[in-house]
PDB file of C-alpha atoms and ligand atoms in Angstrom:
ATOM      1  CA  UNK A   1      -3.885   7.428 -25.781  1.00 89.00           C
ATOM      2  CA  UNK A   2      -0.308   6.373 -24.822  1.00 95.00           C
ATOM      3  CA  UNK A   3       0.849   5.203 -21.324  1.00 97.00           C
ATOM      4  CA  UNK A   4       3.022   8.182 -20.980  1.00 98.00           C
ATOM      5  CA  UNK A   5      -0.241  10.853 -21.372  1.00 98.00           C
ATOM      6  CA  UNK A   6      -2.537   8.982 -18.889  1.00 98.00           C
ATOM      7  CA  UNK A   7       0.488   8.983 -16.411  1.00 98.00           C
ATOM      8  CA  UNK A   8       0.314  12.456 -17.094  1.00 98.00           C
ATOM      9  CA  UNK A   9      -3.426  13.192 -16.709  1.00 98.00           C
ATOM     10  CA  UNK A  10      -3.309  10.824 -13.433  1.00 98.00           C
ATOM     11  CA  UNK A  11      -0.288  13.193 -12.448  1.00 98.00           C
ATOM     12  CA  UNK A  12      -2.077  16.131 -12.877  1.00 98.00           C
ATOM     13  CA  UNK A  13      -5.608  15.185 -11.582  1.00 98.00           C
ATOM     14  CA  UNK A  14      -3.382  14.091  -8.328  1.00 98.00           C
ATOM     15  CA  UNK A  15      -1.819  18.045  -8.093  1.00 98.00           C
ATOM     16  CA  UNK A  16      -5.151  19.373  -9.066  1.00 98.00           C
ATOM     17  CA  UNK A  17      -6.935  17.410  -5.969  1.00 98.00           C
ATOM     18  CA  UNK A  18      -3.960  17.647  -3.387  1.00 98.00           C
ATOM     19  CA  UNK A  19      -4.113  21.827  -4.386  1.00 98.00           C
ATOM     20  CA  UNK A  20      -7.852  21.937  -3.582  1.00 98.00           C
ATOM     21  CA  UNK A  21      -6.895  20.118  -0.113  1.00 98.00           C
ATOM     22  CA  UNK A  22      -4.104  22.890   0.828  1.00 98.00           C
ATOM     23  CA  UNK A  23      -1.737  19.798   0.122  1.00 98.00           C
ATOM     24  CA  UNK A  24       1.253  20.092  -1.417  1.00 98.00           C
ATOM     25  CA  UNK A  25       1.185  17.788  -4.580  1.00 98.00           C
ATOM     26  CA  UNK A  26       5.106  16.401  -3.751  1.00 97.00           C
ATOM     27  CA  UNK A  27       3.827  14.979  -1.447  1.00 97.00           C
ATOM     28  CA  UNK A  28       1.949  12.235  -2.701  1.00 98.00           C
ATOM     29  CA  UNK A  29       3.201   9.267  -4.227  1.00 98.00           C
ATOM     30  CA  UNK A  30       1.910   7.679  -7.103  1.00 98.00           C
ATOM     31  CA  UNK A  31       1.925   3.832  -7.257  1.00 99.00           C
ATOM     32  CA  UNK A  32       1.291   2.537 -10.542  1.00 98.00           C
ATOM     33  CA  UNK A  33      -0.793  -0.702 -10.444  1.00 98.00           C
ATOM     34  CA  UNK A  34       0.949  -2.944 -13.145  1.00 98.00           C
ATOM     35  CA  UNK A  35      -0.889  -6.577 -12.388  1.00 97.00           C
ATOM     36  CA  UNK A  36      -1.919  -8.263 -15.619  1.00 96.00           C
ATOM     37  CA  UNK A  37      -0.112  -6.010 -17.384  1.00 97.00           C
ATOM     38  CA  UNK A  38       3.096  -7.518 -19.337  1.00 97.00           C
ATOM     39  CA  UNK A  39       6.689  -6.454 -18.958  1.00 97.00           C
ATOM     40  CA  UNK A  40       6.823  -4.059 -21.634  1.00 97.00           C
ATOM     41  CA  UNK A  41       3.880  -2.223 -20.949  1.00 97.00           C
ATOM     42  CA  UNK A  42       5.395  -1.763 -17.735  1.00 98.00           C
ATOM     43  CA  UNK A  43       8.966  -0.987 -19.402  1.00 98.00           C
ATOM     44  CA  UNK A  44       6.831   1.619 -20.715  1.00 98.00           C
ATOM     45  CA  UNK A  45       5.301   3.841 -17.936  1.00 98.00           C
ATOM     46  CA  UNK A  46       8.829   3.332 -16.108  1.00 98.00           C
ATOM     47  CA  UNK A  47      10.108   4.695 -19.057  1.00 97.00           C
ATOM     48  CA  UNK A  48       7.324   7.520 -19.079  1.00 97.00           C
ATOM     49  CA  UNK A  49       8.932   8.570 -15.296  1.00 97.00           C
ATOM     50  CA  UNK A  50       7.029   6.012 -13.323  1.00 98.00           C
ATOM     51  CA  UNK A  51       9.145   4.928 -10.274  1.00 98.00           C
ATOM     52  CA  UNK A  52       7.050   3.410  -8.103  1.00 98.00           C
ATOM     53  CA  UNK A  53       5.303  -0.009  -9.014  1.00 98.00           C
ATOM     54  CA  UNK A  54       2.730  -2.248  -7.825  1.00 98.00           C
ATOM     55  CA  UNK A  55       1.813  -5.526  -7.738  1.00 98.00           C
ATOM     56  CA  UNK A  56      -0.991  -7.852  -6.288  1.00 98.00           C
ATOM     57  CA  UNK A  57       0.049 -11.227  -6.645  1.00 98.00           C
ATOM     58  CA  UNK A  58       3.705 -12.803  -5.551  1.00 98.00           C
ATOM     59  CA  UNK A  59       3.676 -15.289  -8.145  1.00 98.00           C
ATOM     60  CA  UNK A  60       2.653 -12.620 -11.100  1.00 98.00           C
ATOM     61  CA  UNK A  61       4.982 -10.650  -9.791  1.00 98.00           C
ATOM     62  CA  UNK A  62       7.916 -13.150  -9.666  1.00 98.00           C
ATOM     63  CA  UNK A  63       7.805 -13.574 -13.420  1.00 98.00           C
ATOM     64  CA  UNK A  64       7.853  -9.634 -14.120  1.00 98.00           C
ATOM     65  CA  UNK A  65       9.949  -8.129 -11.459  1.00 98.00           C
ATOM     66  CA  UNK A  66      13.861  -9.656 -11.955  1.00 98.00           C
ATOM     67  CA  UNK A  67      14.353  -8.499 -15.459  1.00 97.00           C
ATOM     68  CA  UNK A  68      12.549  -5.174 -14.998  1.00 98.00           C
ATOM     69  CA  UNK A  69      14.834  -4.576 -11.792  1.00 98.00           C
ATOM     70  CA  UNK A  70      17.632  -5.423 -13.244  1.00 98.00           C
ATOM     71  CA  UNK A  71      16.753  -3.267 -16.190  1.00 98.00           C
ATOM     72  CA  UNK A  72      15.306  -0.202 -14.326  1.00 98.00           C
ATOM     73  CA  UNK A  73      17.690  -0.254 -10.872  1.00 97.00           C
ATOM     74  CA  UNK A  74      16.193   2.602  -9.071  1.00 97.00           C
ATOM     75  CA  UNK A  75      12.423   1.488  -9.743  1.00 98.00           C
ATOM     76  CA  UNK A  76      10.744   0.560  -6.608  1.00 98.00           C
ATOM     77  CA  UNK A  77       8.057  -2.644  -6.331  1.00 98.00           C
ATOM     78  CA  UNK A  78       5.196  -2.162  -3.911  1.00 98.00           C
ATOM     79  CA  UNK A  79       3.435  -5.480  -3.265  1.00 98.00           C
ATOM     80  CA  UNK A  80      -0.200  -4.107  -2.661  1.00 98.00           C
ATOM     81  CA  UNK A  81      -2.101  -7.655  -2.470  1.00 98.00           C
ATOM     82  CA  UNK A  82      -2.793 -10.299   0.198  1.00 98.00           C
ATOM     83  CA  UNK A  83      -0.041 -11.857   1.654  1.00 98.00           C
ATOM     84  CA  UNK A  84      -0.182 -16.206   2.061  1.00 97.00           C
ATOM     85  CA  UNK A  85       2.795 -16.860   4.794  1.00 96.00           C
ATOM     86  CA  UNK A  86       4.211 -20.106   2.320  1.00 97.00           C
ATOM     87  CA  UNK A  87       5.324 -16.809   0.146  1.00 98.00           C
ATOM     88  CA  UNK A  88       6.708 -14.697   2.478  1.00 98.00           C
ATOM     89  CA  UNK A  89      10.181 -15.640   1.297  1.00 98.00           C
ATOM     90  CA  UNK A  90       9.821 -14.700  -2.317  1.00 98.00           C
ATOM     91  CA  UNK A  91       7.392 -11.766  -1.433  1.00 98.00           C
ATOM     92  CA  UNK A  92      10.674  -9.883   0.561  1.00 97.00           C
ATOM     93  CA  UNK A  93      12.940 -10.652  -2.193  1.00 96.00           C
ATOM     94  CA  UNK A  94      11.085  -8.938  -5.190  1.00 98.00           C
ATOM     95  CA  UNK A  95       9.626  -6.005  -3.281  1.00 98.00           C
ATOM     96  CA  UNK A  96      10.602  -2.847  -1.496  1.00 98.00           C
ATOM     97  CA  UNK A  97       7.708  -2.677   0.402  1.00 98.00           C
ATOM     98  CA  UNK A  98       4.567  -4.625   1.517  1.00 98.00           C
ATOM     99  CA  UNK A  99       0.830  -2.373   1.532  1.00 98.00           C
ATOM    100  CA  UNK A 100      -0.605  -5.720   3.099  1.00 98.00           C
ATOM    101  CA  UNK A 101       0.304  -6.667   6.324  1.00 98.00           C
ATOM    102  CA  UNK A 102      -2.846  -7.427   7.711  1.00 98.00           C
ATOM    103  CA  UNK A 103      -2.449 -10.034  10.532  1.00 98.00           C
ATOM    104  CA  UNK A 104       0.668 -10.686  13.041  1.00 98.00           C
ATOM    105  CA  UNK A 105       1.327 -13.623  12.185  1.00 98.00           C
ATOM    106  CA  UNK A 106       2.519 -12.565   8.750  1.00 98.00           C
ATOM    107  CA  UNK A 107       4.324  -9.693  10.147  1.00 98.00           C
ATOM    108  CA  UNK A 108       5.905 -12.513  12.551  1.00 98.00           C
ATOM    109  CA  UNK A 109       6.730 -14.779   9.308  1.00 98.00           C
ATOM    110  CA  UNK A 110       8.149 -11.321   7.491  1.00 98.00           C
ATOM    111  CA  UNK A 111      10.433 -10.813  10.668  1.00 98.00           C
ATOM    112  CA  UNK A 112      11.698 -13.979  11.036  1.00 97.00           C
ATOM    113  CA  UNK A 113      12.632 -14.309   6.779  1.00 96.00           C
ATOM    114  CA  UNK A 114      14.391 -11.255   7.050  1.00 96.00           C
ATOM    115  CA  UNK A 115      16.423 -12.080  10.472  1.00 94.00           C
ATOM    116  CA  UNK A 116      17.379 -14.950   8.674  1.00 93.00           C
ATOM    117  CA  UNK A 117      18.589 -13.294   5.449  1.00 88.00           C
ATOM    118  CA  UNK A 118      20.327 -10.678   7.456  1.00 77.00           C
ATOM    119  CA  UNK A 119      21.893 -13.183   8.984  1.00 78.00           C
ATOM    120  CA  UNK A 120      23.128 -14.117   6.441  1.00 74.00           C
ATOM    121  CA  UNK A 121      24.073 -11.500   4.780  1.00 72.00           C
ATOM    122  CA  UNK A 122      25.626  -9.216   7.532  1.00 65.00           C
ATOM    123  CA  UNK A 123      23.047  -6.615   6.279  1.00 67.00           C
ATOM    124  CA  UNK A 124      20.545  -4.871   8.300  1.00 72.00           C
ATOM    125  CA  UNK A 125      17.776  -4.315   6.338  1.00 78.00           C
ATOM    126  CA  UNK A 126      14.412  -2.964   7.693  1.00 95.00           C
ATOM    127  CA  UNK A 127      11.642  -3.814   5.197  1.00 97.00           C
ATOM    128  CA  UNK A 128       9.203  -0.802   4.916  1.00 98.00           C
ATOM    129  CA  UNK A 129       5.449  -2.229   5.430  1.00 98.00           C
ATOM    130  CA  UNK A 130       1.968  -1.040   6.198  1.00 98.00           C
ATOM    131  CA  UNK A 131      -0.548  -2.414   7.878  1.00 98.00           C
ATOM    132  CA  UNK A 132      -3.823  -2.817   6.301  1.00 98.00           C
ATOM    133  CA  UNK A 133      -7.205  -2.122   7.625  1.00 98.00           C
ATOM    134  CA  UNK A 134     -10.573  -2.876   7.284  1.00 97.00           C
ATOM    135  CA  UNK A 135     -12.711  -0.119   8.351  1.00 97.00           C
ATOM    136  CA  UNK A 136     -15.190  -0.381   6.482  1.00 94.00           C
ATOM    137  CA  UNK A 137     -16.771  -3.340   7.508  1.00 89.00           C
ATOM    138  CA  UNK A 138     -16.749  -4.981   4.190  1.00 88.00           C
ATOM    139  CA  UNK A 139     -16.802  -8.728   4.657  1.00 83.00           C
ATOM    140  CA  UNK A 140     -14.819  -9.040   1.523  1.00 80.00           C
ATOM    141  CA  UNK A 141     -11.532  -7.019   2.565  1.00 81.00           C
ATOM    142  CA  UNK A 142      -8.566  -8.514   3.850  1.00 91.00           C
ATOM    143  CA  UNK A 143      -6.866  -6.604   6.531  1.00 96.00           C
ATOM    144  CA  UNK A 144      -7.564  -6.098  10.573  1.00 98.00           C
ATOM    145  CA  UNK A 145     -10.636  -5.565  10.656  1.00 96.00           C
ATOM    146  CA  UNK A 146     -11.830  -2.456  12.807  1.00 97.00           C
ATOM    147  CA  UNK A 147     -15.257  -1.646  11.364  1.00 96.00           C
ATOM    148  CA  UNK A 148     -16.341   1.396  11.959  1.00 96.00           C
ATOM    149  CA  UNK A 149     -12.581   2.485  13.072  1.00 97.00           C
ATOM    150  CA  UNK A 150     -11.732   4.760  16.495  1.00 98.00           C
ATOM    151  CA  UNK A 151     -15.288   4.810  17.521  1.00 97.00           C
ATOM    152  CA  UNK A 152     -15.241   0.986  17.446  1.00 98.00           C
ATOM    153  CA  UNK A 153     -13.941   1.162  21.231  1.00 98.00           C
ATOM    154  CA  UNK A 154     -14.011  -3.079  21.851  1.00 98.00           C
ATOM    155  CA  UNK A 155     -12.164  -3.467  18.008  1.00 97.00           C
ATOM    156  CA  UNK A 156      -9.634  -0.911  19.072  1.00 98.00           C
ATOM    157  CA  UNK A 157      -8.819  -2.235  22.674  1.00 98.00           C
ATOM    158  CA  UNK A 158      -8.368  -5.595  20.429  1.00 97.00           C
ATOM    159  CA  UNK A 159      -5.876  -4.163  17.520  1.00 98.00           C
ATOM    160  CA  UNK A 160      -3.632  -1.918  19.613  1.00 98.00           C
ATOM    161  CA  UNK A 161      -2.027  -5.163  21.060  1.00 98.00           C
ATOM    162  CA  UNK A 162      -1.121  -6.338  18.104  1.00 98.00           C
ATOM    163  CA  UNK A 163       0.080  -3.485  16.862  1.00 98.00           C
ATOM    164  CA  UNK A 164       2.443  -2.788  19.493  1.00 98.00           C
ATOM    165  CA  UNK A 165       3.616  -6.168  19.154  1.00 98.00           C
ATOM    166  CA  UNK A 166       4.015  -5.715  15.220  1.00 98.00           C
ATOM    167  CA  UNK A 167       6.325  -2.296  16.433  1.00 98.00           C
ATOM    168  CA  UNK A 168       8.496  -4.213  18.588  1.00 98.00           C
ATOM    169  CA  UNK A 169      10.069  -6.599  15.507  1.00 98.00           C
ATOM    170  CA  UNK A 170      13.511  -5.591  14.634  1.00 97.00           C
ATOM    171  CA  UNK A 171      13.458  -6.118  10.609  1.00 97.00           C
ATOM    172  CA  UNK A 172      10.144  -4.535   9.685  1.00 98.00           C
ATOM    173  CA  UNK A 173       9.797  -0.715   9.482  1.00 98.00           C
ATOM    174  CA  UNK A 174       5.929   0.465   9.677  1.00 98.00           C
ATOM    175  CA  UNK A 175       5.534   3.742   8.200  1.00 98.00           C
ATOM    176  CA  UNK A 176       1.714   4.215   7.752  1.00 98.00           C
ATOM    177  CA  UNK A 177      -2.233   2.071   7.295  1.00 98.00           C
ATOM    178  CA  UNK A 178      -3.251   0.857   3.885  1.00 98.00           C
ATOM    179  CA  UNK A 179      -6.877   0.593   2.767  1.00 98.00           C
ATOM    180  CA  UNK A 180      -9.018  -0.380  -0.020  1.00 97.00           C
ATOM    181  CA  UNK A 181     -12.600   1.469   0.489  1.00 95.00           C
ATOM    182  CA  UNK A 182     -15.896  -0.100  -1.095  1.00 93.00           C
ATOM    183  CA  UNK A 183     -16.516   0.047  -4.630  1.00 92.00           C
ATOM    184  CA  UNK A 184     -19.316   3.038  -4.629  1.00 91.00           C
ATOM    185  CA  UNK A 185     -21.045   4.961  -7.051  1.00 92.00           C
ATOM    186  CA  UNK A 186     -20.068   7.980  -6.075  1.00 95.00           C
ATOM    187  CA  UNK A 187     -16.246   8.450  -4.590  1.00 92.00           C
ATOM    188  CA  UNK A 188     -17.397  11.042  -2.345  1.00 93.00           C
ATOM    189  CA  UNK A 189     -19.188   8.095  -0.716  1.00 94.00           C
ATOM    190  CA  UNK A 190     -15.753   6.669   0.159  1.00 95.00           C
ATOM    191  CA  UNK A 191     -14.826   9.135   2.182  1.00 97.00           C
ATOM    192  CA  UNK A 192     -15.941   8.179   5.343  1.00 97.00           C
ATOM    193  CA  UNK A 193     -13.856   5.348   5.023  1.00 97.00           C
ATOM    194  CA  UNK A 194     -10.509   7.342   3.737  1.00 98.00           C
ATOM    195  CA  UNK A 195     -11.658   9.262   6.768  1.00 98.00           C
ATOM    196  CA  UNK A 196     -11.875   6.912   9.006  1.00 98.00           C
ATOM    197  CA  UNK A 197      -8.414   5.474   8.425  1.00 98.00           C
ATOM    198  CA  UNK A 198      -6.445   8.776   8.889  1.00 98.00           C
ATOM    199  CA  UNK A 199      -7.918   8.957  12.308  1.00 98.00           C
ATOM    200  CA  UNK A 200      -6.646   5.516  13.514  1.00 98.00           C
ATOM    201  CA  UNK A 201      -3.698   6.314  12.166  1.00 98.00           C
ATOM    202  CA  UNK A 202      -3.946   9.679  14.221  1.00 98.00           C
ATOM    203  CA  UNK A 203      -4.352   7.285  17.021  1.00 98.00           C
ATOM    204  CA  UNK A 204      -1.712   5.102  16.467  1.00 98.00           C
ATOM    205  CA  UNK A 205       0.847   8.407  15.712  1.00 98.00           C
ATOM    206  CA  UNK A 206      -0.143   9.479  19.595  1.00 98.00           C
ATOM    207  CA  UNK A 207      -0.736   5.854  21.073  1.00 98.00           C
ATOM    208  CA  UNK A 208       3.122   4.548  19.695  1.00 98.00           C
ATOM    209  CA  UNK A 209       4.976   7.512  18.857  1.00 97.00           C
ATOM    210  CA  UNK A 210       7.890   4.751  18.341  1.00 95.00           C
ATOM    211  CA  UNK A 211       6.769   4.922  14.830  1.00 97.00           C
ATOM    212  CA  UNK A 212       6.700   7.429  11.913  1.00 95.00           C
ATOM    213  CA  UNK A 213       3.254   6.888  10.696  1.00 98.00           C
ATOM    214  CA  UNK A 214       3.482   9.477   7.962  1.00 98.00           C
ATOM    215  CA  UNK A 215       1.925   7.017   5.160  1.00 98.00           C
ATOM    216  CA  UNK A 216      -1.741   6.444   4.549  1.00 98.00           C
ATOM    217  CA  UNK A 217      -1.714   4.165   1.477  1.00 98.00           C
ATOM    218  CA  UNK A 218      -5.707   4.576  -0.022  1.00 98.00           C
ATOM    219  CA  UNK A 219      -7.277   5.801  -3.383  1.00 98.00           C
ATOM    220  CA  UNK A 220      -7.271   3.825  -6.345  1.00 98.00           C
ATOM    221  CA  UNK A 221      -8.327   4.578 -10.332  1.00 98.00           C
ATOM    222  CA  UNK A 222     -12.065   5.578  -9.151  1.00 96.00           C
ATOM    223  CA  UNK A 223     -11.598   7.378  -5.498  1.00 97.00           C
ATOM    224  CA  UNK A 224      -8.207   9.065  -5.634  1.00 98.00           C
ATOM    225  CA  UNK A 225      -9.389  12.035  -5.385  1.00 98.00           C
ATOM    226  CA  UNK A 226     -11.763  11.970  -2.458  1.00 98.00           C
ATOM    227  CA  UNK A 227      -8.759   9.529  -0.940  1.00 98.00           C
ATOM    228  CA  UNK A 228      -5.945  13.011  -1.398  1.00 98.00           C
ATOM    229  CA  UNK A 229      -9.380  15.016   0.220  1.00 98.00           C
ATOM    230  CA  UNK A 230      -9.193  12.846   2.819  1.00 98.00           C
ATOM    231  CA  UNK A 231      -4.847  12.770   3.736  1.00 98.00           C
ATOM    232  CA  UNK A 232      -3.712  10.150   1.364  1.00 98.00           C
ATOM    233  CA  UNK A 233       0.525  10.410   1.234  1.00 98.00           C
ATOM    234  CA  UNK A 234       0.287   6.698  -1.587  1.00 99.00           C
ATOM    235  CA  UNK A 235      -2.434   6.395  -4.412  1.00 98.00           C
ATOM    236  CA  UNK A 236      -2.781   3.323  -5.999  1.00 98.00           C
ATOM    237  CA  UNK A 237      -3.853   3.772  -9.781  1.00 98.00           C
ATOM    238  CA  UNK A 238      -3.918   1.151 -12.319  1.00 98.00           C
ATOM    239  CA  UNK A 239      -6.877   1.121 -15.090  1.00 98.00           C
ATOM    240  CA  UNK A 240      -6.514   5.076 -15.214  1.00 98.00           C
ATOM    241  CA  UNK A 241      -2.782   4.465 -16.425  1.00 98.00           C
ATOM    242  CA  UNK A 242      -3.208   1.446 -18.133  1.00 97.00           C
ATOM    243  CA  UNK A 243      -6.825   1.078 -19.302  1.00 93.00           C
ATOM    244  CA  UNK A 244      -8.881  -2.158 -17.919  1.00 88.00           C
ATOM    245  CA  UNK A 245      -6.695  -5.277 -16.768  1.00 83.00           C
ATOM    246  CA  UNK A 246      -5.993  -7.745 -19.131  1.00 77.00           C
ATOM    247  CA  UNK A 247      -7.331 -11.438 -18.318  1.00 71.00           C
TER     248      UNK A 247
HETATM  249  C1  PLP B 301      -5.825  -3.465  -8.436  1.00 82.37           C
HETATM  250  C2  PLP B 301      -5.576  -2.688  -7.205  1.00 82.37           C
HETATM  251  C3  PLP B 301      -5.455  -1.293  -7.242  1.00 82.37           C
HETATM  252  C4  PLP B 301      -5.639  -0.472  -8.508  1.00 82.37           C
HETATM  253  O1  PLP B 301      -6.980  -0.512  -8.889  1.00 82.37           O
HETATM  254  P1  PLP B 301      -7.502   0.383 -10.136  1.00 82.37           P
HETATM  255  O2  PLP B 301      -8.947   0.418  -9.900  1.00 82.37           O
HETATM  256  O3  PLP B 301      -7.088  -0.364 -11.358  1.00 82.37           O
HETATM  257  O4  PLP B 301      -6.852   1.708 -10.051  1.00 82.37           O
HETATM  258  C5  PLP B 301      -5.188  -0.637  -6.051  1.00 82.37           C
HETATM  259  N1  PLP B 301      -5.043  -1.306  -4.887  1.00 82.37           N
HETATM  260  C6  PLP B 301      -5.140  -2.648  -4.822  1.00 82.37           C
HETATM  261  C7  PLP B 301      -4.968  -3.317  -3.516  1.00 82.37           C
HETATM  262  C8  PLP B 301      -5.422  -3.380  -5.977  1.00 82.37           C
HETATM  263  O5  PLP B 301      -5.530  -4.711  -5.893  1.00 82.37           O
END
């Protein structure tokens, strides 16, 4: 099956699951997952009407990204992966937007590389970001960790300081939580987790209304659905599209 008909199926499974959640299918944006996948396999699900991108890894990503942007202007490259600080500076000049903000200290670095750009540049650039979270406990998962999420009282008193602080930098814009739930045998088992991030993001929206909070970044290939059941604006798909990673 071509790239173009599994962006398709993907597309409609997303409208068919958003429908059955009284959601309205525009709504959600589709992020196709493109690591280990080579440039023109990429060239071709942008060509099949794919707009938005992702990657996991800054230095994968620096060898795919220029030519394809320069070839496809108005895609748009999500960077969905951990975050090391030393690439910060290349990280916020291939991508739109960073999933993985998952400590302040990188949000800090992030700030800083783009005051410094900005200045200059003369521009004033916000860089949209997310901040991921762990809620489900899984040692494994990079992110702030908030196990459990709201109902983890201590973790939350902890997090909402750091949050606030993450608000108050000039040159990031946060729009929303990321999350990657547990690999489970049955999707409906993720839900608790897909759950439990919409309702710290709740908490956030009425905590610091200084932000828009409208994006909940969750769902991938096996849990999209229960993720769009559950308030997910972002899926992030990749074998579905592109059949299993290569390498
Ligand atoms: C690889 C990856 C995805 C896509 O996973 P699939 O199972 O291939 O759909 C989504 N999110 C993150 C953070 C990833 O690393």
């Amino acid at each position: 099956m071509s790239i173009a008909s599994r962006l398709d199926q993907v597309r409609e499974r997303i409208a068919r699951a958003a429908i059955r959640a009284q959601r309205d299918p525009a709504a959600i944006t589709l992020v196709a997952v493109t690591k280990t996948h080579p440039p023109e396999v990429i060239a071709e699900a942008i060509a099949a009407g794919a707009r938005d991108l992702g990657e996991n890894r800054v230095q994968e990503a620096a060898l795919k990204i220029p030519s394809l942007a320069a070839a496809y202007p108005d895609a748009r490259w999500h960077l969905i992966g951990h975050l090391q600080r030393n690439k910060a500076k290349t990280a916020i000049e291939l991508f739109d937007s960073i999933h993985s903000v998952d400590s302040l200290r990188l949000a800090e670095t992030l700030n800083r590389l783009l005051q410094e750009r900005a200045a200059g540049e003369g521009a004033t650039r916000r860089l949209p970001v997310l901040l991921q979270v762990n809620v489900s406990g899984e040692a494994s998962k990079e992110g702030f960790d908030l196990p459990g999420g709201i109902a983890n009282r201590a973790g939350l008193e902890a997090l909402l300081p750091e949050v606030e602080r993450i608000l108050a930098l000039p040159r990031l814009e946060v729009r929303g939580l990321m999350t990657i739930a547990p690999i489970v045998a049955d999707p409906e088992q993720a839900r608790p987790v897909f759950r439990a991030l919409r309702e710290l993001r709740d908490e956030l929206a009425r905590r610091f209304p200084q932000a828009a909070w409208a994006e909940l970044s969750m769902g991938m290939t096996d849990d999209f659905e229960a993720a769009i059941a559950e308030g997910a604006t972002i899926v992030r798909v990749g074998r579905a599209i592109f059949g299993e990673r290569v390498g």
